[in-house]
Coordinates of C-alpha atoms and ligand atoms in Angstrom, one line a residue:
M224 CA 0.9 20.8 50.7
P225 CA 0.5 17.0 48.7
S226 CA 2.3 14.6 49.9
P227 CA 4.8 12.6 48.5
M228 CA 2.8 9.3 49.6
E229 CA -0.2 10.2 47.9
G230 CA -1.4 8.5 44.7
K231 CA -3.1 10.9 42.8
I232 CA -1.1 14.3 42.3
L233 CA -3.9 17.4 41.0
L234 CA -3.0 20.7 39.9
P235 CA -5.1 23.1 40.6
A236 CA -7.1 24.7 37.4
S237 CA -5.6 28.2 38.1
E238 CA -2.4 26.3 37.5
L239 CA -3.2 25.5 34.2
P240 CA -0.8 26.7 31.4
N241 CA -1.3 29.4 29.1
R242 CA 1.2 28.9 27.0
W243 CA 3.3 26.3 24.7
Y244 CA 7.0 25.1 24.5
N245 CA 8.5 25.3 21.2
P246 CA 11.4 23.2 20.8
Q247 CA 13.0 24.5 17.7
P248 CA 15.1 27.4 19.6
D249 CA 16.6 25.3 21.7
L250 CA 17.4 22.1 19.3
P251 CA 21.4 21.3 19.3
T252 CA 20.8 21.4 15.5
P253 CA 18.5 23.0 13.8
L254 CA 15.4 21.3 12.1
A255 CA 15.9 19.7 8.3
P256 CA 13.4 22.0 6.9
P257 CA 10.8 19.8 4.3
L258 CA 11.3 20.0 1.0
D259 CA 8.5 20.2 -2.0
P260 CA 7.9 16.9 -3.1
Q261 CA 8.2 17.9 -6.6
T262 CA 11.3 20.5 -7.2
A263 CA 13.2 18.9 -3.2
Q264 CA 13.5 22.6 -2.6
P265 CA 12.9 23.9 0.5
V266 CA 8.7 24.3 1.0
T267 CA 7.1 28.3 1.1
P268 CA 4.4 28.9 4.0
E269 CA 2.7 30.3 0.8
Q270 CA 3.0 26.7 -0.7
L271 CA 1.4 25.4 2.7
G272 CA -1.2 28.0 2.8
A273 CA -3.2 26.0 -0.3
I274 CA -4.4 23.4 3.1
F275 CA -2.8 24.8 6.6
P276 CA -4.0 28.3 8.3
Q277 CA -1.4 30.8 8.6
G278 CA -1.9 30.8 12.2
L279 CA -0.3 26.6 12.0
I280 CA 1.8 27.6 9.3
E281 CA 3.5 30.5 11.5
Q282 CA 3.7 27.6 14.4
E283 CA 5.1 24.9 12.1
M284 CA 8.0 27.3 11.1
S285 CA 8.0 29.3 14.5
Q286 CA 11.4 30.1 16.5
E287 CA 9.7 31.8 19.5
R288 CA 9.8 29.6 22.8
W289 CA 6.4 30.5 24.2
I290 CA 3.5 30.3 21.7
P291 CA 0.7 31.6 24.2
I292 CA -2.8 28.8 24.4
P293 CA -6.2 31.4 23.2
Q294 CA -8.6 32.2 25.7
P295 CA -11.1 30.3 23.9
V296 CA -8.6 26.8 23.6
M297 CA -8.2 27.8 27.6
D298 CA -11.7 27.0 27.8
V299 CA -12.5 23.8 25.7
Y300 CA -9.2 22.3 27.3
R301 CA -11.2 23.6 31.2
L302 CA -13.1 20.7 30.0
W303 CA -10.8 18.2 31.0
R304 CA -7.3 20.0 32.2
P305 CA -5.1 19.9 33.9
T306 CA -5.4 16.1 34.4
P307 CA -3.7 13.9 36.9
L308 CA -0.5 12.6 37.5
V309 CA -1.0 9.1 39.5
R310 CA 1.4 7.4 41.6
A311 CA 0.8 3.8 40.2
R312 CA 1.5 2.3 43.8
N313 CA -0.1 -1.6 43.4
L314 CA 1.6 -1.8 39.7
E315 CA 4.9 -1.0 41.4
K316 CA 4.5 -3.9 44.1
A317 CA 3.4 -5.8 41.5
I318 CA 6.5 -6.1 39.9
G319 CA 8.9 -5.2 42.7
A320 CA 9.8 -2.1 42.2
R321 CA 12.2 -0.3 43.7
C322 CA 11.3 2.7 42.3
K323 CA 7.8 5.1 42.2
I324 CA 5.8 5.0 38.9
F325 CA 3.6 7.5 38.0
Y326 CA 1.5 7.8 35.2
K327 CA 0.0 11.1 33.2
D328 CA -3.4 10.4 32.3
E329 CA -4.4 11.6 28.9
S330 CA -7.2 8.9 28.5
L331 CA -9.8 11.3 30.4
S332 CA -10.2 13.7 27.5
P333 CA -13.3 13.5 25.5
A334 CA -12.4 11.8 23.0
G335 CA -10.2 8.8 25.3
S336 CA -6.7 10.4 23.7
H337 CA -4.5 12.5 23.8
K338 CA -5.2 13.8 20.9
T339 CA -7.7 16.4 21.3
N340 CA -5.1 18.7 23.1
T341 CA -4.0 19.4 19.5
S342 CA -7.2 18.6 17.6
V343 CA -9.0 21.7 19.4
P344 CA -6.0 24.7 18.5
Q345 CA -6.2 23.6 15.2
A346 CA -10.0 24.1 14.4
Y347 CA -9.7 27.0 17.1
F348 CA -7.0 28.6 14.8
N349 CA -8.9 27.9 11.6
M350 CA -11.7 29.0 12.9
V351 CA -10.6 32.6 13.2
E352 CA -9.5 32.2 9.5
G353 CA -12.9 32.2 8.9
V354 CA -12.4 27.9 7.7
K355 CA -15.8 26.7 7.6
R356 CA -15.1 22.6 7.5
L357 CA -12.1 20.2 7.9
S358 CA -10.9 17.3 6.2
T359 CA -9.2 14.5 7.9
E360 CA -7.5 11.1 7.4
T361 CA -8.6 8.6 10.3
G362 CA -7.3 5.1 10.1
A363 CA -8.4 3.1 13.8
G364 CA -10.2 6.5 14.6
Q365 CA -8.7 8.2 17.2
W366 CA -7.6 11.5 15.5
G367 CA -11.2 11.3 13.5
T368 CA -12.8 11.1 17.0
A369 CA -10.4 13.7 18.5
L370 CA -11.3 16.3 15.6
S371 CA -15.3 16.0 15.4
F372 CA -15.3 16.5 18.7
A373 CA -13.1 19.4 18.2
C374 CA -15.0 20.9 14.9
S375 CA -18.3 20.7 17.8
Q376 CA -17.1 22.9 20.0
F377 CA -15.9 25.3 17.6
G378 CA -19.1 25.2 15.0
L379 CA -16.5 24.1 12.1
D380 CA -18.3 21.4 9.9
C381 CA -16.1 18.0 9.6
T382 CA -15.6 16.0 7.0
V383 CA -13.5 12.0 8.0
Y384 CA -11.8 10.1 5.8
M385 CA -12.0 6.2 7.2
V386 CA -10.0 3.5 6.5
K387 CA -12.5 1.2 4.7
V388 CA -11.8 -1.7 6.4
S389 CA -11.4 -0.1 9.8
Y390 CA -14.9 1.2 9.3
E391 CA -16.5 -1.9 8.7
M392 CA -14.6 -3.9 11.3
K393 CA -14.3 -0.8 14.2
P394 CA -18.0 0.9 14.7
Y395 CA -17.5 2.2 17.4
R396 CA -15.4 5.0 16.9
Q397 CA -17.1 5.7 13.2
I398 CA -20.3 6.0 15.3
L399 CA -19.0 8.5 17.7
I400 CA -18.1 10.6 15.0
R401 CA -20.3 10.9 13.2
N402 CA -22.9 12.0 16.6
Y403 CA -20.3 14.5 16.9
G404 CA -21.9 16.3 13.9
A405 CA -18.8 15.0 11.8
Q406 CA -19.5 13.6 8.0
V407 CA -17.7 9.9 7.5
H408 CA -16.9 8.8 4.7
P409 CA -15.7 4.7 4.4
S410 CA -12.2 5.6 2.2
P411 CA -11.6 4.8 -0.8
S412 CA -15.0 6.8 -1.3
P413 CA -16.9 8.6 -4.0
M414 CA -16.6 12.1 -3.5
T415 CA -12.9 12.6 -4.5
R416 CA -10.5 11.8 -7.9
T417 CA -8.7 9.3 -6.3
G418 CA -11.3 7.5 -4.8
S419 CA -13.4 7.4 -7.4
A420 CA -10.8 6.0 -9.7
M421 CA -9.8 3.4 -7.0
L422 CA -13.1 2.2 -6.5
K423 CA -13.1 2.1 -10.7
K424 CA -10.1 -0.4 -10.4
D425 CA -11.2 -2.0 -7.8
P426 CA -14.9 -1.8 -6.3
D427 CA -13.8 -3.8 -3.5
C428 CA -11.0 -2.1 -2.0
K429 CA -10.7 -1.9 2.0
G430 CA -8.4 0.9 1.7
S431 CA -5.2 2.0 3.7
L432 CA -4.0 5.0 5.1
G433 CA -2.3 6.8 2.3
L434 CA -5.1 7.2 0.1
A435 CA -7.6 8.2 2.8
I436 CA -4.3 11.1 3.4
S437 CA -4.8 11.6 0.0
E438 CA -8.9 12.1 -0.7
A439 CA -8.6 14.2 2.7
V440 CA -5.6 16.4 0.6
E441 CA -7.4 16.2 -2.4
D442 CA -10.8 17.5 -0.9
A443 CA -8.9 20.6 1.3
A444 CA -7.1 21.6 -1.6
T445 CA -10.7 21.3 -4.4
H446 CA -12.3 23.4 -1.6
E447 CA -12.2 27.2 -1.3
D448 CA -13.8 26.6 2.5
T449 CA -12.2 23.6 3.3
K450 CA -8.9 23.0 5.1
Y451 CA -7.0 19.3 6.3
T452 CA -5.2 18.9 9.0
L453 CA -2.8 16.6 11.0
G454 CA -2.8 14.2 14.5
S455 CA 0.6 14.0 15.0
V456 CA 4.4 13.8 12.6
L457 CA 4.2 17.6 12.9
N458 CA 5.9 20.7 14.2
H459 CA 3.0 22.8 15.5
V460 CA 1.1 19.3 16.5
L461 CA 4.1 18.6 19.1
V462 CA 4.2 21.8 20.3
H463 CA 0.4 21.7 21.4
Q464 CA 0.6 18.4 22.9
T465 CA 3.5 20.1 25.4
I466 CA 0.9 20.7 27.7
V467 CA 1.3 17.1 28.9
G468 CA 4.9 17.7 30.0
L469 CA 4.1 21.1 31.4
E470 CA 1.4 20.1 33.7
T471 CA 3.7 17.5 34.9
E472 CA 6.4 19.2 35.3
R473 CA 4.7 21.7 37.5
Q474 CA 2.5 18.0 39.5
L475 CA 6.4 16.8 39.8
A476 CA 7.7 19.9 41.3
S477 CA 5.0 19.9 43.7
I478 CA 6.0 17.0 45.4
G479 CA 9.6 18.3 45.9
A480 CA 10.2 15.5 43.2
K481 CA 12.2 14.8 39.6
P482 CA 11.9 13.2 37.1
D483 CA 14.5 10.4 35.6
Y484 CA 12.6 8.7 33.5
L485 CA 10.4 10.0 31.0
V486 CA 8.0 7.4 29.0
G487 CA 6.1 7.3 26.0
C488 CA 4.3 5.0 23.2
V489 CA 5.2 6.2 19.6
G490 CA 2.9 6.2 16.2
G491 CA 4.3 9.3 15.0
G492 CA 5.8 10.9 18.1
S493 CA 3.5 13.4 18.9
N494 CA 2.4 12.3 22.4
F495 CA 5.7 11.0 23.9
A496 CA 7.6 14.2 22.3
G497 CA 4.3 16.3 24.3
L498 CA 5.8 14.8 27.7
V499 CA 9.3 14.9 27.1
L500 CA 10.5 18.1 25.1
P501 CA 9.3 20.6 28.1
F502 CA 12.1 19.1 29.6
L503 CA 14.6 19.3 27.3
R504 CA 16.9 22.3 27.9
R505 CA 16.9 20.7 31.9
K506 CA 18.5 17.6 30.1
L507 CA 20.7 19.5 27.9
A508 CA 21.5 21.5 31.0
G509 CA 23.1 18.2 32.3
E510 CA 20.0 17.1 34.0
N511 CA 19.9 12.8 34.5
I512 CA 16.3 12.7 32.5
R513 CA 16.2 9.9 30.0
F514 CA 13.6 9.8 27.5
V515 CA 12.4 6.2 26.6
A516 CA 10.3 5.4 23.6
S517 CA 8.7 2.7 23.1
E518 CA 7.7 1.5 19.1
P519 CA 6.3 -1.7 17.6
R520 CA 8.4 -4.6 16.8
A521 CA 6.7 -4.9 13.6
C522 CA 6.6 -0.9 13.0
P523 CA 9.6 0.1 14.3
S524 CA 10.9 3.1 12.4
L525 CA 13.1 4.4 15.3
T526 CA 14.9 1.8 16.3
R527 CA 15.8 0.1 12.7
G528 CA 14.5 2.7 10.5
Q529 CA 16.7 5.0 8.5
Y530 CA 17.7 8.8 9.1
R531 CA 16.6 10.3 6.4
Y532 CA 14.4 12.3 3.9
D533 CA 11.1 10.4 2.7
Y534 CA 7.3 11.3 1.8
G535 CA 4.8 11.5 4.5
D536 CA 2.5 9.0 2.5
M537 CA 2.2 6.3 0.9
A538 CA 0.7 9.2 -2.1
R539 CA 3.8 11.2 -2.0
L540 CA 1.4 14.4 -2.1
T541 CA 2.8 15.9 1.3
P542 CA 6.1 17.6 2.1
M543 CA 9.0 15.5 2.3
L544 CA 10.5 15.3 5.9
K545 CA 13.5 13.8 7.4
M546 CA 13.0 11.1 9.7
H547 CA 13.8 7.3 10.8
T548 CA 11.6 6.4 8.0
L549 CA 11.5 2.3 7.6
G550 CA 9.8 4.0 3.4
H551 CA 6.6 5.3 2.5
A552 CA 5.8 2.2 0.3
F553 CA 5.8 0.0 3.9
M554 CA 3.0 -1.7 5.0
P555 CA 3.1 -2.3 8.3
A556 CA 1.5 -5.9 10.0
P557 CA -2.4 -5.6 11.5
I558 CA -1.4 -5.3 14.9
H559 CA -4.0 -4.3 17.1
A560 CA -1.9 -0.7 17.8
G561 CA -3.1 1.1 14.5
G562 CA -1.9 4.5 16.0
L563 CA 1.4 2.8 16.0
R564 CA 1.5 2.5 12.2
Y565 CA 3.1 5.1 10.4
H566 CA 6.4 4.1 8.9
G567 CA 8.2 7.5 9.9
D568 CA 8.3 9.7 13.0
A569 CA 7.9 13.5 14.0
P570 CA 11.1 15.5 12.7
I571 CA 11.7 17.0 15.7
L572 CA 11.6 14.0 17.4
C573 CA 14.5 12.5 15.4
N574 CA 15.9 15.1 15.8
L575 CA 16.6 14.4 19.2
M576 CA 17.0 10.7 18.5
E577 CA 20.0 12.1 16.3
E578 CA 21.6 13.8 19.1
G579 CA 21.9 10.9 21.4
L580 CA 18.8 11.9 23.5
V581 CA 16.3 9.7 23.0
D582 CA 16.5 5.8 23.9
A583 CA 14.4 4.0 21.6
R584 CA 13.0 0.0 22.8
A585 CA 10.8 -1.8 20.6
Y586 CA 8.6 -4.8 21.9
F587 CA 5.9 -7.3 20.4
Q588 CA 2.4 -6.5 21.0
T589 CA 1.7 -10.3 23.0
E590 CA 4.1 -8.8 25.6
C591 CA 2.5 -5.5 25.6
F592 CA -0.5 -6.4 25.9
D593 CA 0.6 -8.9 28.7
A594 CA 1.7 -5.4 30.3
A595 CA -1.2 -3.8 29.9
R596 CA -3.7 -7.0 31.5
L597 CA -1.4 -6.4 34.4
F598 CA -2.5 -2.6 34.8
L599 CA -6.0 -3.5 34.1
R600 CA -5.9 -5.5 37.4
T601 CA -3.5 -3.8 39.6
Q602 CA -4.2 -0.4 38.6
G603 CA -8.7 -0.7 37.6
F604 CA -7.7 0.6 34.3
L605 CA -7.9 -0.7 30.5
P606 CA -5.0 1.1 28.5
A607 CA -5.9 1.6 24.8
P608 CA -3.9 -0.8 22.7
E609 CA -1.3 1.7 22.1
T610 CA -0.7 2.9 25.4
S611 CA 0.5 -0.6 26.0
H612 CA 3.5 -0.3 24.5
A613 CA 4.4 2.9 26.9
I614 CA 3.7 0.8 30.1
K615 CA 5.3 -2.3 28.9
A616 CA 8.5 -0.4 28.4
A617 CA 8.0 1.9 32.0
I618 CA 8.0 -1.6 33.8
E619 CA 10.9 -2.4 32.0
V620 CA 12.7 0.9 33.3
A621 CA 11.6 0.6 36.5
K622 CA 13.0 -3.2 37.1
E623 CA 16.6 -0.9 36.0
A624 CA 15.6 2.0 37.8
G625 CA 17.5 2.5 41.5
P626 CA 15.6 3.0 44.7
D627 CA 15.3 6.9 44.9
E628 CA 14.2 7.3 41.0
N629 CA 10.9 8.4 39.6
V630 CA 9.7 6.6 36.3
V631 CA 7.3 8.9 34.7
F632 CA 5.0 7.3 31.6
L633 CA 2.5 9.2 29.3
Y634 CA -0.9 7.3 29.0
S635 CA -2.1 7.6 26.0
G636 CA -5.7 6.8 26.0
H637 CA -7.8 4.3 27.4
G638 CA -8.8 1.2 25.4
M639 CA -12.9 0.7 26.1
L640 CA -13.5 1.7 22.3
D641 CA -10.6 -1.1 21.9
L642 CA -12.7 -4.6 23.8
A643 CA -12.2 -6.6 20.5
S644 CA -8.7 -6.6 20.8
Y645 CA -8.7 -7.8 24.5
D646 CA -10.9 -10.9 23.0
A647 CA -8.5 -11.6 20.5
Y648 CA -5.9 -11.5 23.3
L649 CA -7.4 -14.0 25.7
K650 CA -8.4 -16.1 23.0
G651 CA -4.6 -16.7 22.1
E652 CA -5.4 -15.1 18.9
L653 CA -2.4 -12.2 18.9
T654 CA 0.4 -12.9 15.9
N655 CA 4.0 -11.5 16.8
F656 CA 5.0 -10.0 13.9
E657 CA 9.3 -9.5 13.9
L658 CA 10.1 -7.2 10.7
P659 CA 12.4 -9.1 8.0
Q660 CA 15.2 -6.7 6.7
E661 CA 14.8 -7.5 3.4
D662 CA 11.0 -6.2 4.0
I663 CA 12.8 -2.7 5.4
D664 CA 15.8 -2.7 2.5
G665 CA 13.6 -3.2 -0.2
A666 CA 10.8 -0.2 1.1
L667 CA 13.4 2.0 1.5
Q668 CA 14.3 1.5 -2.5
H669 CA 11.3 3.9 -3.1
C670 CA 12.6 7.0 -0.7
P671 CA 13.3 9.7 -3.1
Q672 CA 17.4 10.5 -3.7
V673 CA 17.3 13.4 -1.6
Ligands
PLP999 C1 -2.7 8.0 18.3 C2 -2.1 7.1 19.0 C3 -1.0 7.0 19.6 C4 -0.1 7.0 18.9 O1 0.5 8.4 18.3 P1 1.5 9.7 18.8 O2 1.4 10.6 18.0 O3 2.6 9.1 18.5 O4 1.1 10.3 20.2 C5 -1.2 6.5 20.6 N1 -1.3 6.5 21.7 C6 -2.8 6.6 21.6 C7 -4.6 6.1 22.1 C8 -3.2 7.3 20.3 O5 -4.6 7.7 20.1

């Protein structure tokens, strides 16, 4: 029986959860359906079949509360799962916290972040339907790394369209992706119609995430043996991430503890949702568990976005999703937490937000780097710039929490490939961006009127 004083709470391998939790049957109000970008009618499974395999489309629309994790996915998960829940005792001391602080360490995966929790099942469900190759886009490279790892496990080819400016300025992740055996194209690339057209117009174009999405979707739609993958936002991605919260629940139970605050950073919302969703039913049943989401002030979709239908990408190729959005035409400032620069958020998370079940907070990047450095100097590990937003929020929450309360935050990834950002931080080169209301109003004007 582990003592509550223990620093690192491990879950025995035999207790690795063997099913994911799907929140759809438990949501207080049903999810608004995704709409076809042309007709504004609900998207049909047949339409999604052009770019996604049936197994994942079923999960996207499923009303089953529990979804079994296939054995081959369990076998790959076991390379790093279960992950530890760690008591951050030195951090508690440094900030004079009266409560306990724990973090769930998702940085220990092969790719260094939580994203492998979904890349592995996505590769698997494509493989079993005979798909030979997966295409995707990546910004800073976290998702591309996670997907190329997963494809290498299941013998799939993998093509990653990486925003050219990141490809050139942050070479380490594309080197890792290529060593996993994937092909990486700096986007815009000559491989697609969209990319070629852009290069003809502007040979020096440095790319954008929206453009890279268009290239990856076009690649999948024009090749019979190829499907497209997405690393956040969609329902099936959030469902896969619930393995994190399910493990956390067991780990807390093993020391007789309950969470009072669950904290995570939000880009598209998948890591945060993965932590909190398994506690949704307990919260709805009246337990006092607070869900705290942390986002950049430079890209404040949850705290300042509008709840409405919008496109998932700049090129308006994806279905329209009902979400808190800053507008698909919104171009966020170049903050170092590249994974948090998305104009919208996962519909499941936005649904909970609208129900008043999520407390969202926004922070400047320098205060997040300050928190990350404090974590480094107390706990010893270097967080990803995205993760620093979770740490900042956890510290704020811990200062408000009572003496017997437990704050649990999700440590979404390590920062060992983000050292250039920490260098800029030390040199005092980081800028804080506060988004002017005119910019939000301007970008929202381009949203579809449905
Ligand atoms: C991608 C990423 C995020 C943000 O994505 P979500 O879908 O919101 O989880 C956060 N942290 C790290 C380390 C990431 O790679």
